[in-house]
Every structure is written in C-alpha cells, then in structure tokens.
Coordinates of C-alpha atoms and ligand atoms in Angstrom, one line a residue:
Chain A
M1 CA 21.3 96.2 2.6
K2 CA 22.5 93.5 5.0
V3 CA 21.1 90.0 4.7
Q4 CA 20.7 87.8 7.6
Q5 CA 22.2 84.5 7.2
I6 CA 22.1 81.5 9.7
S7 CA 25.0 79.0 10.2
V8 CA 24.4 75.5 11.6
F9 CA 27.2 73.2 12.8
I10 CA 26.7 69.8 11.5
E11 CA 28.7 66.6 12.0
N12 CA 29.7 64.6 8.8
K13 CA 27.4 61.9 9.4
T14 CA 24.5 60.6 7.4
G15 CA 21.2 62.3 7.9
R16 CA 22.4 65.5 9.6
L17 CA 21.8 67.8 6.6
A18 CA 18.5 66.1 5.9
E19 CA 17.6 66.7 9.6
V20 CA 18.1 70.4 9.1
T21 CA 15.9 70.6 5.9
R22 CA 13.3 68.4 7.6
V23 CA 13.0 70.7 10.7
L24 CA 12.9 73.9 8.6
G25 CA 10.2 72.3 6.2
G26 CA 8.2 71.2 9.2
A27 CA 7.9 74.9 10.4
D28 CA 7.2 76.1 6.9
I29 CA 10.4 77.9 6.5
S30 CA 11.6 78.2 2.9
I31 CA 15.2 78.0 2.1
R32 CA 16.3 80.8 -0.3
A33 CA 19.9 79.9 -0.7
L34 CA 22.3 77.5 0.9
S35 CA 25.9 76.5 0.9
L36 CA 27.6 73.8 2.8
A37 CA 31.3 74.2 3.6
D38 CA 32.8 70.9 5.0
T39 CA 35.9 69.4 6.3
S40 CA 36.4 65.7 7.0
D41 CA 34.8 65.9 10.3
F42 CA 32.2 68.5 10.2
G43 CA 30.4 71.1 8.1
I44 CA 29.0 74.5 8.4
L45 CA 25.7 74.9 6.7
R46 CA 25.0 78.4 5.7
L47 CA 21.4 79.3 4.9
I48 CA 19.3 82.2 3.8
V49 CA 15.7 81.6 4.7
D50 CA 12.5 83.6 4.7
Q51 CA 12.1 83.7 8.5
T52 CA 15.5 83.9 10.1
D53 CA 14.6 84.3 13.6
K54 CA 12.0 81.5 13.6
A55 CA 14.5 79.2 11.8
Q56 CA 17.2 80.0 14.4
A57 CA 14.8 79.3 17.3
I58 CA 13.6 76.0 15.9
L59 CA 16.9 74.5 15.0
R60 CA 18.2 75.4 18.3
Q61 CA 15.2 73.7 19.9
D62 CA 16.2 70.6 17.9
G63 CA 19.6 70.7 19.5
F64 CA 21.7 72.3 16.7
T65 CA 24.3 74.9 17.3
V66 CA 23.3 78.0 15.2
S67 CA 24.7 81.4 14.7
K68 CA 23.5 84.4 12.8
T69 CA 25.8 86.4 10.4
E70 CA 25.3 89.5 8.2
V71 CA 26.1 89.0 4.6
V72 CA 25.6 91.0 1.4
A73 CA 23.9 89.8 -1.6
I74 CA 25.0 91.2 -4.9
E75 CA 23.4 90.8 -8.4
V76 CA 26.2 89.8 -10.8
P77 CA 25.9 91.5 -14.3
D78 CA 25.1 89.1 -16.9
R79 CA 28.2 89.5 -18.9
P80 CA 31.6 87.9 -19.3
K81 CA 34.0 88.9 -16.4
G82 CA 30.9 90.2 -14.4
L83 CA 32.1 88.5 -11.1
N84 CA 35.6 89.6 -11.8
E85 CA 34.8 93.3 -11.9
I86 CA 33.2 93.0 -8.5
L87 CA 36.2 91.1 -7.0
E88 CA 38.6 93.7 -8.4
I89 CA 36.5 96.5 -6.8
L90 CA 36.9 94.7 -3.5
D91 CA 40.5 94.0 -4.0
R92 CA 41.4 97.7 -4.6
A93 CA 39.4 98.7 -1.5
D94 CA 41.3 96.0 0.5
I95 CA 38.1 94.1 1.6
N96 CA 38.4 90.5 2.2
V97 CA 35.9 87.9 1.2
E98 CA 35.7 85.2 3.8
Y99 CA 33.5 83.2 1.5
M100 CA 30.8 83.4 -1.0
Y101 CA 28.2 81.5 -2.9
A102 CA 25.9 81.8 -5.7
F103 CA 22.2 81.2 -6.5
V104 CA 19.8 82.1 -9.1
D105 CA 16.7 84.2 -8.1
R106 CA 13.9 82.5 -9.8
R107 CA 11.6 85.3 -10.0
G108 CA 14.0 87.8 -11.4
G109 CA 16.1 85.2 -13.4
R110 CA 19.3 87.0 -12.0
A111 CA 22.5 85.5 -10.8
I112 CA 23.0 86.7 -7.1
I113 CA 26.0 86.1 -5.1
I114 CA 26.1 86.0 -1.2
F115 CA 29.4 87.5 0.1
R116 CA 30.5 87.2 3.6
F117 CA 33.1 90.1 4.2
D118 CA 35.7 90.5 7.0
D119 CA 34.4 94.2 7.1
I120 CA 30.8 94.4 6.1
E121 CA 30.4 98.1 6.8
K122 CA 33.3 99.1 4.6
A123 CA 31.9 96.8 1.7
L124 CA 28.5 98.5 2.0
A125 CA 30.1 101.9 1.9
T126 CA 32.3 100.9 -1.2
L127 CA 30.3 98.8 -3.4
P128 CA 27.2 101.1 -4.4
K129 CA 29.7 103.8 -5.2
S130 CA 31.3 101.7 -7.7
G131 CA 28.1 100.9 -9.3
V132 CA 27.5 97.5 -7.9
Q133 CA 23.9 96.4 -7.5
L134 CA 23.0 95.4 -3.9
I135 CA 20.0 93.2 -3.2
K136 CA 17.7 94.3 -0.6
S137 CA 17.0 91.7 2.1
E138 CA 13.3 91.8 1.3
I139 CA 13.6 89.6 -1.8
F140 CA 14.4 86.7 0.6
Q141 CA 11.2 87.2 2.6
N142 CA 8.0 85.6 1.8
T143 CA 5.7 87.7 -0.4
Chain B
M1 CA 48.5 81.6 62.4
I2 CA 50.8 78.6 62.9
W3 CA 49.4 76.4 65.7
N4 CA 52.5 74.5 66.4
D5 CA 55.4 76.5 65.5
D6 CA 57.9 74.0 66.9
F7 CA 57.0 71.3 64.4
E8 CA 55.4 73.2 61.6
T9 CA 58.4 75.3 60.7
L10 CA 61.1 72.5 61.4
P11 CA 64.1 72.6 59.0
R12 CA 64.2 69.9 56.3
E13 CA 67.0 68.0 58.0
A14 CA 65.2 67.9 61.3
I15 CA 62.0 66.7 59.5
E16 CA 63.9 64.0 57.8
A17 CA 65.7 62.9 61.0
L18 CA 62.4 62.7 62.7
Q19 CA 60.7 60.9 59.9
L20 CA 63.5 58.2 59.8
K21 CA 63.3 57.7 63.6
R22 CA 59.5 57.3 63.6
L23 CA 59.6 55.3 60.5
Q24 CA 62.0 52.8 61.9
Q25 CA 59.8 52.5 65.1
T26 CA 56.6 52.0 63.0
V27 CA 57.9 49.4 60.8
A28 CA 59.6 47.4 63.7
R29 CA 56.2 47.6 65.6
V30 CA 54.0 46.5 62.7
Q31 CA 56.4 43.6 61.8
A32 CA 56.2 42.5 65.5
T33 CA 52.6 42.8 66.0
V34 CA 50.7 42.5 62.7
P35 CA 50.8 39.1 61.2
F36 CA 49.8 40.5 57.8
Y37 CA 52.9 42.9 57.7
R38 CA 55.2 40.1 59.0
Q39 CA 54.3 38.0 56.0
H40 CA 54.1 40.9 53.6
F41 CA 57.6 41.9 54.4
A42 CA 59.0 38.4 54.4
R43 CA 57.5 37.9 51.0
A44 CA 59.1 41.2 49.8
G45 CA 62.4 39.8 51.4
V46 CA 62.8 42.9 53.8
S47 CA 62.7 43.3 57.4
A48 CA 62.5 46.3 59.8
D49 CA 66.3 46.3 60.7
Q50 CA 67.0 47.0 57.0
I51 CA 65.5 50.5 57.1
R52 CA 68.5 52.5 57.8
S53 CA 67.7 55.7 55.6
L54 CA 64.4 57.3 54.3
K55 CA 65.4 56.0 51.0
D56 CA 65.1 52.4 52.4
L57 CA 61.3 53.1 52.6
Q58 CA 61.3 52.3 48.9
R59 CA 62.2 48.5 49.7
L60 CA 59.1 48.1 51.7
P61 CA 56.0 46.7 49.8
F62 CA 52.8 48.8 49.3
T63 CA 49.7 48.4 51.3
L64 CA 46.4 48.4 49.2
K65 CA 42.8 48.9 50.2
Q66 CA 42.3 45.4 49.3
D67 CA 44.6 44.4 52.1
L68 CA 42.3 46.2 54.5
R69 CA 39.3 44.4 53.0
N70 CA 41.1 41.0 53.3
N71 CA 41.7 41.6 57.0
Y72 CA 38.2 42.7 57.7
P73 CA 37.5 44.1 60.4
Y74 CA 40.4 44.3 62.8
G75 CA 43.2 42.2 61.1
L76 CA 45.5 45.2 60.5
F77 CA 45.2 46.7 64.0
A78 CA 48.5 46.8 65.7
V79 CA 47.1 47.0 69.3
P80 CA 44.7 44.9 71.2
L81 CA 41.3 46.0 71.2
E82 CA 41.3 47.2 74.7
Q83 CA 43.7 49.9 73.6
I84 CA 41.4 51.1 70.9
V85 CA 38.9 53.9 72.0
R86 CA 37.2 54.7 68.6
I87 CA 36.4 52.8 65.5
H88 CA 35.5 54.4 62.1
A89 CA 34.7 52.8 58.8
S90 CA 34.6 54.0 55.3
S91 CA 31.5 53.5 53.4
G92 CA 32.0 50.3 51.3
T93 CA 30.4 51.1 47.8
T94 CA 31.6 47.7 46.9
G95 CA 31.5 45.0 49.5
K96 CA 32.7 45.4 53.1
P97 CA 33.7 48.9 54.4
T98 CA 37.4 49.4 55.6
V99 CA 37.7 49.6 59.3
V100 CA 40.2 51.8 61.1
G101 CA 40.8 52.0 64.9
Y102 CA 42.2 54.8 67.0
T103 CA 44.0 54.6 70.4
R104 CA 43.7 57.4 72.8
R105 CA 47.0 58.9 71.4
D106 CA 45.8 58.4 67.8
I107 CA 42.7 60.7 68.8
E108 CA 45.2 63.0 70.4
T109 CA 47.3 63.2 67.3
W110 CA 44.3 63.6 65.0
S111 CA 43.0 66.7 67.1
E112 CA 46.4 68.2 67.0
L113 CA 46.7 67.8 63.2
M114 CA 43.0 69.2 62.7
A115 CA 43.9 72.0 65.0
R116 CA 46.9 72.9 62.8
S117 CA 44.6 72.6 59.9
F118 CA 42.1 74.9 61.3
A119 CA 44.8 77.4 62.2
A120 CA 46.3 77.0 58.7
A121 CA 42.9 77.9 57.3
G122 CA 42.8 81.1 59.3
A123 CA 40.5 79.9 62.2
D124 CA 41.0 80.7 65.9
K125 CA 39.3 80.6 69.3
G126 CA 37.2 83.5 68.3
D127 CA 35.4 81.5 65.5
V128 CA 32.2 79.9 65.4
I129 CA 32.7 76.6 63.5
H130 CA 29.7 75.4 61.7
N131 CA 30.6 71.7 61.1
A132 CA 28.4 70.2 58.6
Y133 CA 30.5 67.0 57.9
G134 CA 28.5 63.9 58.8
Y135 CA 29.0 62.5 62.3
G136 CA 29.2 58.9 62.4
L137 CA 31.2 56.0 61.1
F138 CA 32.6 58.6 58.6
T139 CA 35.5 60.4 59.9
G140 CA 34.7 63.9 58.7
G141 CA 32.4 65.1 61.5
L142 CA 34.2 64.0 64.6
G143 CA 37.6 64.6 63.0
A144 CA 36.8 68.3 62.4
H145 CA 34.9 68.4 65.6
Y146 CA 37.9 67.5 67.9
G147 CA 40.2 70.0 66.0
A148 CA 37.7 72.8 66.4
E149 CA 37.5 72.2 70.1
R150 CA 41.2 72.0 70.3
I151 CA 41.8 75.4 68.9
G152 CA 39.1 76.7 71.3
A153 CA 36.6 77.7 68.8
S154 CA 32.9 77.4 69.5
V155 CA 32.0 74.3 67.4
I156 CA 28.4 73.7 66.3
P157 CA 28.0 70.0 65.6
M158 CA 25.5 70.2 62.7
S159 CA 26.4 67.1 60.8
G160 CA 24.9 66.7 57.3
G161 CA 21.4 67.3 56.1
N162 CA 18.4 69.3 57.2
T163 CA 19.5 72.2 55.0
K164 CA 16.8 74.7 56.2
K165 CA 17.9 74.3 59.8
Q166 CA 21.6 74.7 58.8
I167 CA 20.8 78.0 57.2
M168 CA 18.8 79.2 60.1
I169 CA 21.5 78.3 62.7
M170 CA 24.2 79.6 60.4
Q171 CA 22.5 83.0 60.3
D172 CA 21.3 83.2 63.9
F173 CA 24.5 81.7 65.5
G174 CA 26.8 83.8 63.4
S175 CA 28.9 81.0 62.2
T176 CA 32.2 82.3 60.8
V177 CA 33.7 78.9 59.5
L178 CA 32.0 76.3 57.5
T179 CA 33.2 72.9 57.2
C180 CA 31.4 70.6 54.7
T181 CA 31.9 69.0 51.2
P182 CA 32.4 71.7 48.5
S183 CA 29.2 70.4 46.7
Y184 CA 27.1 70.8 50.0
C185 CA 28.5 74.3 50.3
L186 CA 27.2 75.3 46.9
F187 CA 23.8 73.6 47.8
L188 CA 23.5 75.5 51.0
A189 CA 24.2 78.9 49.0
E190 CA 21.4 77.9 46.5
A191 CA 19.0 76.9 49.2
A192 CA 19.6 80.2 51.1
A193 CA 18.9 82.0 47.9
E194 CA 15.7 80.2 47.4
E195 CA 14.7 81.4 50.8
G196 CA 15.4 85.0 49.6
L197 CA 18.6 85.0 51.8
D198 CA 22.0 86.3 50.5
I199 CA 24.5 84.0 52.4
R200 CA 27.1 86.7 51.6
N201 CA 25.6 88.9 54.3
F202 CA 26.1 86.1 56.9
K203 CA 29.1 86.2 59.2
L204 CA 30.9 83.3 57.3
R205 CA 34.5 84.2 56.3
V206 CA 36.1 80.9 55.7
G207 CA 35.0 77.4 54.4
I208 CA 37.0 74.3 54.8
H209 CA 36.1 71.7 52.1
G210 CA 37.3 68.2 51.2
A211 CA 36.0 64.6 51.2
E212 CA 35.3 64.7 47.5
P213 CA 37.4 66.0 44.4
W214 CA 36.7 69.6 43.4
S215 CA 38.3 72.0 41.0
E216 CA 39.6 75.5 41.0
K217 CA 36.6 76.6 39.0
M218 CA 34.4 75.4 41.9
R219 CA 36.6 77.2 44.4
E220 CA 35.9 80.5 42.4
E221 CA 32.2 79.7 42.5
I222 CA 32.1 79.0 46.2
E223 CA 34.1 82.2 47.0
Q224 CA 32.0 84.2 44.9
K225 CA 28.6 82.8 46.0
L226 CA 29.4 82.7 49.7
G227 CA 31.8 85.6 50.0
I228 CA 34.2 83.5 51.8
K229 CA 37.8 82.1 51.4
A230 CA 37.5 78.5 50.5
I231 CA 40.2 76.1 51.7
D232 CA 40.9 72.7 50.3
I233 CA 41.5 70.0 53.0
Y234 CA 42.8 66.4 52.3
G235 CA 42.4 63.3 54.3
L236 CA 41.3 59.5 54.1
S237 CA 39.9 57.4 56.9
E238 CA 42.6 54.7 56.3
I239 CA 45.4 57.3 57.0
L240 CA 43.6 59.3 59.6
G241 CA 40.5 61.2 58.4
P242 CA 40.5 64.9 57.6
G243 CA 43.7 66.6 58.6
V244 CA 46.2 64.8 56.6
G245 CA 46.9 67.8 54.6
I246 CA 45.5 71.4 54.1
E247 CA 46.0 74.5 52.3
C248 CA 47.2 77.5 54.1
I249 CA 45.0 80.7 53.8
E250 CA 48.1 82.8 52.9
A251 CA 48.8 80.9 49.6
Q252 CA 45.8 78.9 48.9
D253 CA 48.2 76.9 46.6
G254 CA 48.9 73.3 47.5
L255 CA 48.1 71.4 50.6
H256 CA 50.7 71.2 53.3
I257 CA 51.0 67.5 54.5
W258 CA 52.1 67.1 58.1
E259 CA 55.4 65.5 57.5
D260 CA 56.1 64.7 61.0
H261 CA 53.2 62.2 61.0
F262 CA 53.2 61.1 57.3
I263 CA 55.7 60.3 54.7
P264 CA 54.4 61.0 51.2
E265 CA 55.7 59.6 48.1
I266 CA 54.4 59.9 44.5
I267 CA 54.7 56.8 42.3
N268 CA 53.9 55.7 38.8
P269 CA 50.7 53.8 39.3
E270 CA 51.6 51.2 36.7
S271 CA 55.2 50.4 37.6
G272 CA 55.2 51.4 41.2
E273 CA 58.3 53.4 40.7
V274 CA 58.9 56.4 42.9
L275 CA 58.9 59.6 41.0
P276 CA 60.9 62.7 41.5
H277 CA 59.4 65.8 43.2
G278 CA 57.1 67.7 40.9
E279 CA 56.0 64.8 38.8
H280 CA 52.4 63.7 38.7
G281 CA 51.6 60.3 39.9
E282 CA 49.7 58.4 42.8
L283 CA 50.1 59.5 46.3
V284 CA 51.5 56.9 48.7
I285 CA 51.4 57.7 52.4
T286 CA 53.2 56.0 55.3
T287 CA 52.0 56.7 58.8
I288 CA 54.7 57.1 61.3
T289 CA 53.0 57.9 64.5
K290 CA 49.8 56.1 64.4
E291 CA 49.3 53.2 66.8
G292 CA 45.9 51.7 66.1
I293 CA 46.3 50.9 62.5
P294 CA 49.7 52.1 61.1
L295 CA 49.9 51.7 57.5
I296 CA 53.1 51.3 55.4
R297 CA 53.2 52.8 51.8
Y298 CA 49.4 53.0 51.5
R299 CA 48.3 53.5 48.0
T300 CA 45.8 56.4 48.1
R301 CA 44.7 55.9 44.3
D302 CA 44.8 59.8 44.4
I303 CA 46.7 61.7 41.8
T304 CA 48.8 64.7 42.6
R305 CA 52.4 65.8 42.7
L306 CA 54.7 67.2 45.6
L307 CA 55.6 70.8 45.7
P308 CA 58.8 71.1 47.6
E309 CA 59.3 74.9 47.2
P310 CA 59.1 76.9 50.2
C311 CA 55.7 78.4 51.0
V312 CA 54.9 82.0 51.8
C313 CA 53.2 81.0 55.1
G314 CA 56.6 79.8 56.8
R315 CA 55.6 76.2 57.1
T316 CA 58.2 73.8 55.9
H317 CA 56.1 70.9 55.3
M318 CA 55.8 70.1 51.7
R319 CA 52.7 70.7 49.7
L320 CA 50.6 68.3 47.6
E321 CA 49.0 69.9 44.6
R322 CA 45.2 69.8 44.6
M323 CA 44.1 66.2 43.7
S324 CA 43.5 65.8 40.1
G325 CA 41.9 62.5 39.9
R326 CA 42.1 58.8 40.6
S327 CA 45.0 56.6 39.4
D328 CA 42.3 54.1 38.2
D329 CA 41.5 56.8 35.5
M330 CA 45.0 57.0 34.2
L331 CA 45.4 56.5 30.4
I332 CA 48.9 55.5 29.0
I333 CA 49.1 56.9 25.5
R334 CA 52.3 56.0 23.6
G335 CA 54.0 55.8 27.0
V336 CA 52.8 59.2 28.4
N337 CA 50.6 59.1 31.3
V338 CA 47.5 61.3 30.9
F339 CA 44.6 61.8 33.3
P340 CA 41.2 62.7 31.9
S341 CA 41.2 65.6 34.7
Q342 CA 44.3 67.0 33.1
I343 CA 42.7 67.4 29.6
E344 CA 39.7 68.8 31.3
S345 CA 41.6 71.5 32.8
V346 CA 43.4 72.3 29.5
L347 CA 39.9 72.7 28.0
F348 CA 38.6 74.7 30.8
N349 CA 41.3 77.2 30.0
I350 CA 40.1 77.7 26.4
E351 CA 37.6 80.6 26.3
G352 CA 34.1 79.4 25.5
I353 CA 34.5 75.6 25.6
N354 CA 32.0 73.8 27.6
P355 CA 32.8 70.9 30.0
H356 CA 31.6 68.3 27.6
Y357 CA 34.3 66.3 26.1
Q358 CA 35.0 62.7 25.5
L359 CA 38.4 60.9 24.9
V360 CA 38.6 58.1 22.6
V361 CA 41.8 55.9 22.8
D362 CA 42.4 53.4 20.0
R363 CA 45.3 51.6 18.5
E364 CA 46.3 51.9 15.0
G365 CA 49.0 49.2 14.2
N366 CA 51.3 49.4 17.2
L367 CA 50.5 53.2 17.8
D368 CA 48.1 54.4 20.5
T369 CA 45.9 57.2 19.2
L370 CA 43.9 59.7 21.3
E371 CA 41.0 61.6 20.0
V372 CA 39.5 64.4 22.0
Q373 CA 36.0 65.1 21.2
V374 CA 34.7 68.4 22.1
E375 CA 31.2 69.7 21.8
V376 CA 30.7 72.9 19.8
N377 CA 28.5 75.5 21.5
E378 CA 27.3 78.9 20.3
K379 CA 30.3 80.5 22.0
T380 CA 32.8 78.5 20.1
F381 CA 30.9 78.1 16.8
S382 CA 31.7 80.3 13.9
D383 CA 30.4 80.4 10.4
E384 CA 34.0 80.4 9.0
I385 CA 35.7 77.0 8.5
K386 CA 39.2 78.5 9.5
E387 CA 37.9 79.8 12.8
M388 CA 36.7 76.2 13.6
Q389 CA 40.0 74.9 12.5
N390 CA 41.9 77.4 14.6
L391 CA 39.9 76.0 17.5
S392 CA 40.9 72.5 16.8
R393 CA 44.5 73.5 16.4
R394 CA 44.5 75.5 19.6
I395 CA 43.1 72.5 21.6
R396 CA 45.5 70.2 20.0
K397 CA 48.5 72.5 20.7
D398 CA 47.6 73.1 24.4
I399 CA 47.3 69.5 25.0
K400 CA 50.6 68.8 23.3
D401 CA 52.4 71.7 25.1
L402 CA 50.9 71.0 28.6
L403 CA 50.6 67.2 28.6
G404 CA 53.1 66.1 26.1
V405 CA 50.8 63.9 24.2
T406 CA 49.7 64.2 20.5
C407 CA 46.0 64.0 19.9
S408 CA 43.4 64.7 17.2
V409 CA 40.5 66.8 18.0
R410 CA 37.0 66.2 16.6
L411 CA 34.4 68.8 17.0
V412 CA 31.0 67.4 17.6
E413 CA 27.5 68.6 17.8
P414 CA 26.2 69.4 21.4
K415 CA 24.6 66.6 23.4
T416 CA 26.1 63.9 21.1
L417 CA 28.5 62.7 23.8
A418 CA 27.1 59.9 25.7
R419 CA 25.9 60.8 29.1
S420 CA 24.8 58.2 31.6
E421 CA 22.7 59.1 34.6
G422 CA 23.6 62.6 34.2
K423 CA 27.3 61.7 34.3
A424 CA 29.2 62.0 31.3
V425 CA 31.2 59.1 30.0
R426 CA 34.6 60.6 29.7
V427 CA 36.7 57.8 28.3
I428 CA 36.2 55.2 25.6
D429 CA 39.3 53.0 25.5
K430 CA 38.9 50.8 22.5
R431 CA 42.3 49.2 23.1
K432 CA 40.7 47.2 25.8
S433 CA 38.6 45.2 23.5
L434 CA 41.6 44.6 21.3
D435 CA 43.6 43.1 24.0
S436 CA 41.0 40.8 25.3
Ligands
LIG1 ZN1 51.7 77.6 53.2

C-alpha cells in the first residue's frame, strides 16, 4: 500500500523546474502527481512517477540531488467533510502528517491525496480499520 | 623521549631570561652587520640598546618576505660569505626565490632541533628513517637528514618521486619512520594498494608530515590507511627549514616551538597589534640564535594561535595550534576576523556535509554580510522543508557560536559552486569591487 515518491532539491532559479520535467520527459517517464514546496532560496519537488527507479537514476545523472520516500495515497470520499474525516482519524491515532498534496486520478475521476506521515507503518495499520480507502501503487504505473 | 632535557624542560622564567639575552645579542648583531636592518630600525626610531625586556620586542619593525626578495640574493646575510657553509632557497612561485644561508653553527643548531623533533615524534637510534622530502634547494630533505643522523637512526635518503622504488625500499629495508608531505604519504599508500600491497603490514609506525597545510581529517585518513601515528611538523626556510616546531607523540595536540631559538608572537594581520595567548592571528617569529640570516619579527603569513598550557609530555616550550590557513585569506566581517578554514572546520563537524562551500561577502549599506553557500547532497537532503531549514539553522548557529560572526546560509545544488582547475573558489568578496 506504500507508494514510492521521489524528491528533488532545486534552487530557486529560473529553469530548474523545467529542467526536471525535460529530463524526465526525455526518458519517457510520466509524472502522475507533483507538488513543489519552496522557500525563498530553494524548493523541494516531490513527484510520483510511473518508473521511480529510472527517474531517480536519470535525475542523479543530470546532477540533481534526489531521495526516495514512501508515502500513502488515499481516495477522498466525494462528499462534504470527506478530507476532514480522514484527518480526524489520524488525529485520534496521534499520527502526524508531514505534508500532503492532492491530484485527480483522470482514469477513475477520483480525488486522491498523497500523505507523508511521520510514522507510515502506524498509518497503514490504522487507516484501513477505519474504513479509509488506500490506493494501490499499481495505479501510478504504466498500464 | 626528550632529546635535550636541559633545554626542552626549562622553567618559563629561565626560557624568558635566555630569550632576552639572545634577542639582545641578535638585534645588536643585525644592527651592526646588516645595512637593511640598520635602516629599518632607524626608520622605526628604535635601536638595539632599547631592547631591555621581551616586551620591547614589540618596538621592532616586522620583516616581510618582500624584504628578502628586495635584498636578493645575499643582502640580509649577517656574516661574510666565507662563513656560510650552505645555501638553500625557497621555490619562487612568483619572481625570484628567497635565499637563506647557514653558518656551520646554524647547521649544528638545525641538526639539534631536528633531532629534538624526531625524538618528540617518538623516533630513536633503532629506527630506519625513510626520508622522502626532496633533497636540494628545498630545506626539507637535508634538514630532516641531518636530524635523523643526529639521533643515530639509519636514514635512507630517498628524496621525492619514483614512487614504486619508494614502496619497494620501504618494504625491503623495513622503514619504521616516514618523513614526507602529507599528500605524498597518502599517494604512497594508494600506489602500494594498486600494487596489491597493504602498507599497514609494513614496519612503518610513525609519519612526520609538513611543508604543506593539512587537516585533522587528513591525519585520520593517513593514520588509518598506513597504520601509523602521523605527526605534524612545522618549519619554513626563511626561519630554518623543518624543525621550527613539532607535535609530541604523547599529545599530538599542538606543535612545540623551540623557544630557546625562536620567539613566537601572534599578531592581528591587519593592524599588526600583538594578540594575547590563545587568540588566532598571524604567526611572527624572531630567530635568536641564527648567524647566517637572523630575522627579526618575520611575518610567516601562517595563521595559528599559541597554546601556553603545560603539555603532558613534560616539555615546557609553548605549542602552536595546527596552522589553519594563510593570513592573506583572512576576511574581516563587521570587525570580526574570519578565516575560510575556520568555517570549513565548522562545516566538517556537521554530519553529512560535503566539503563544497563558498563564502560570499558583500556590503549592504554600511554592514558587511556573509553568506555561506553549502552544497546539498543525498546525506543532507530531506523531502521535508523543516529538516532542510534545521540544517541551515544548525550551520548558522555553529558559525555564530564558534566564530562569533552572523551569517546567512544558502543551500545550493551540488556542483553549482564554481571550481577552477579542480580547486574550489572559496571566497567571493564583492566588497572589493565596491571599494575600487
Ligand atoms: Zn608535548
């Protein structure tokens, strides 16, 4: 149920973000979800792609600093307070969310949120018991 | 072992009494015999008879490397050439070399001080000393050679180069002490490994390294790769050659400078003001027994500090901290003196940081600013912003706590910091273009 995410360190200067997408595109790697967290000096680009290992290798080759992290993808129910219910479950179980970002799964037409937890094992043990729908990593792969 | 117990363990008062007597003799001699010094002292409005205490040393003007160049080749010699038995010269990277001459007694003194140095490094007559310092105009080879003979060791006069032969002889002759530059030492270890030999299985037990700056990290690497104790030695040809100061094997913490022959001072390289013991600044040395070319308050350009605390080895001569850079590299940021090497050592002590950094000094209004740029690598990179900010904060805090200077930290992508000819450009001082 874990999903592999890669993070890339980029300086805040023009062209660096485009360089990442150019390198990945050139290697036929598709970006499934993306989020950029930035400060005044630098940013951290988080990506979920269809070929994680290849993407990591090719970005490294291009001189980027890359790391791999495990995250959890959760389908958010399409109703008011859908996200809030999930956050309350996490809160009760004392699981911290380091960051999260959303994207829409085009094929399923569902809203999916990527969560980075401080304790992913605990999150994986807790969430399904509370009826939360976890997304298998396969949906990010090329099919 | 202490080579010369009488002198190396003299009480402080006795050292100072001896220093004053020898200083007075030296100053009187150069004033009488070296026209340069006669004029130099006159311009500073001081003369030999005014030196009544060690503190009066501070009234004398400095001698610069440029003064040796201006008086090339023999102008600063204090004796006629017929009393000079040896001439050495430093490699002149820019222009003419600096030339030094030794009388018979100077060679005697040098051998004695190198003998003390070998003994401090734990060598004795049972040792086979593999001397890979260059023999020639450079003082390293012959300086170490005479000291090694003086303690009665078996010295192999290898000189530099021909690495394969060095390794063969080191192994076959059973060398126990290696004298060479620290970088050549590591080069030897790597070359041995390439031949399928583990240099740690050789009989080597001590390395005595100097003639170029090196770090505590490099010591660890040498000690680990060669399975030896690595000892730092200090010297410069203008003052004597190797053997001006050395670490003792007991402490490996600071280099004893032979105070019965040299008077060390630490000055602020900008103002020339003498700094109290313990403060970092430029090392200034006055020779007080040399005959051929005595130098008064010679500015070494080397940055260190004096450690007056007693040493476990029993020697009473003060120690110099490992040289941490050249005064030419000093930055003054809002009145605080900072050396790039100091920042480097702060960074080295933060887990995971690689040695690639750059300092950008600028001025905003009337305030100097220092930005420390540090390359991010996979060890320091995190996917969480707060972790990265913690790293920046940690660097900023350590620099503030240890060096007393406030800086900003910019994390940059790897290999973005300018490198020229494999050597990193460490400092960009934008104030210089503002001033001009
Ligand atoms: Zn000692």
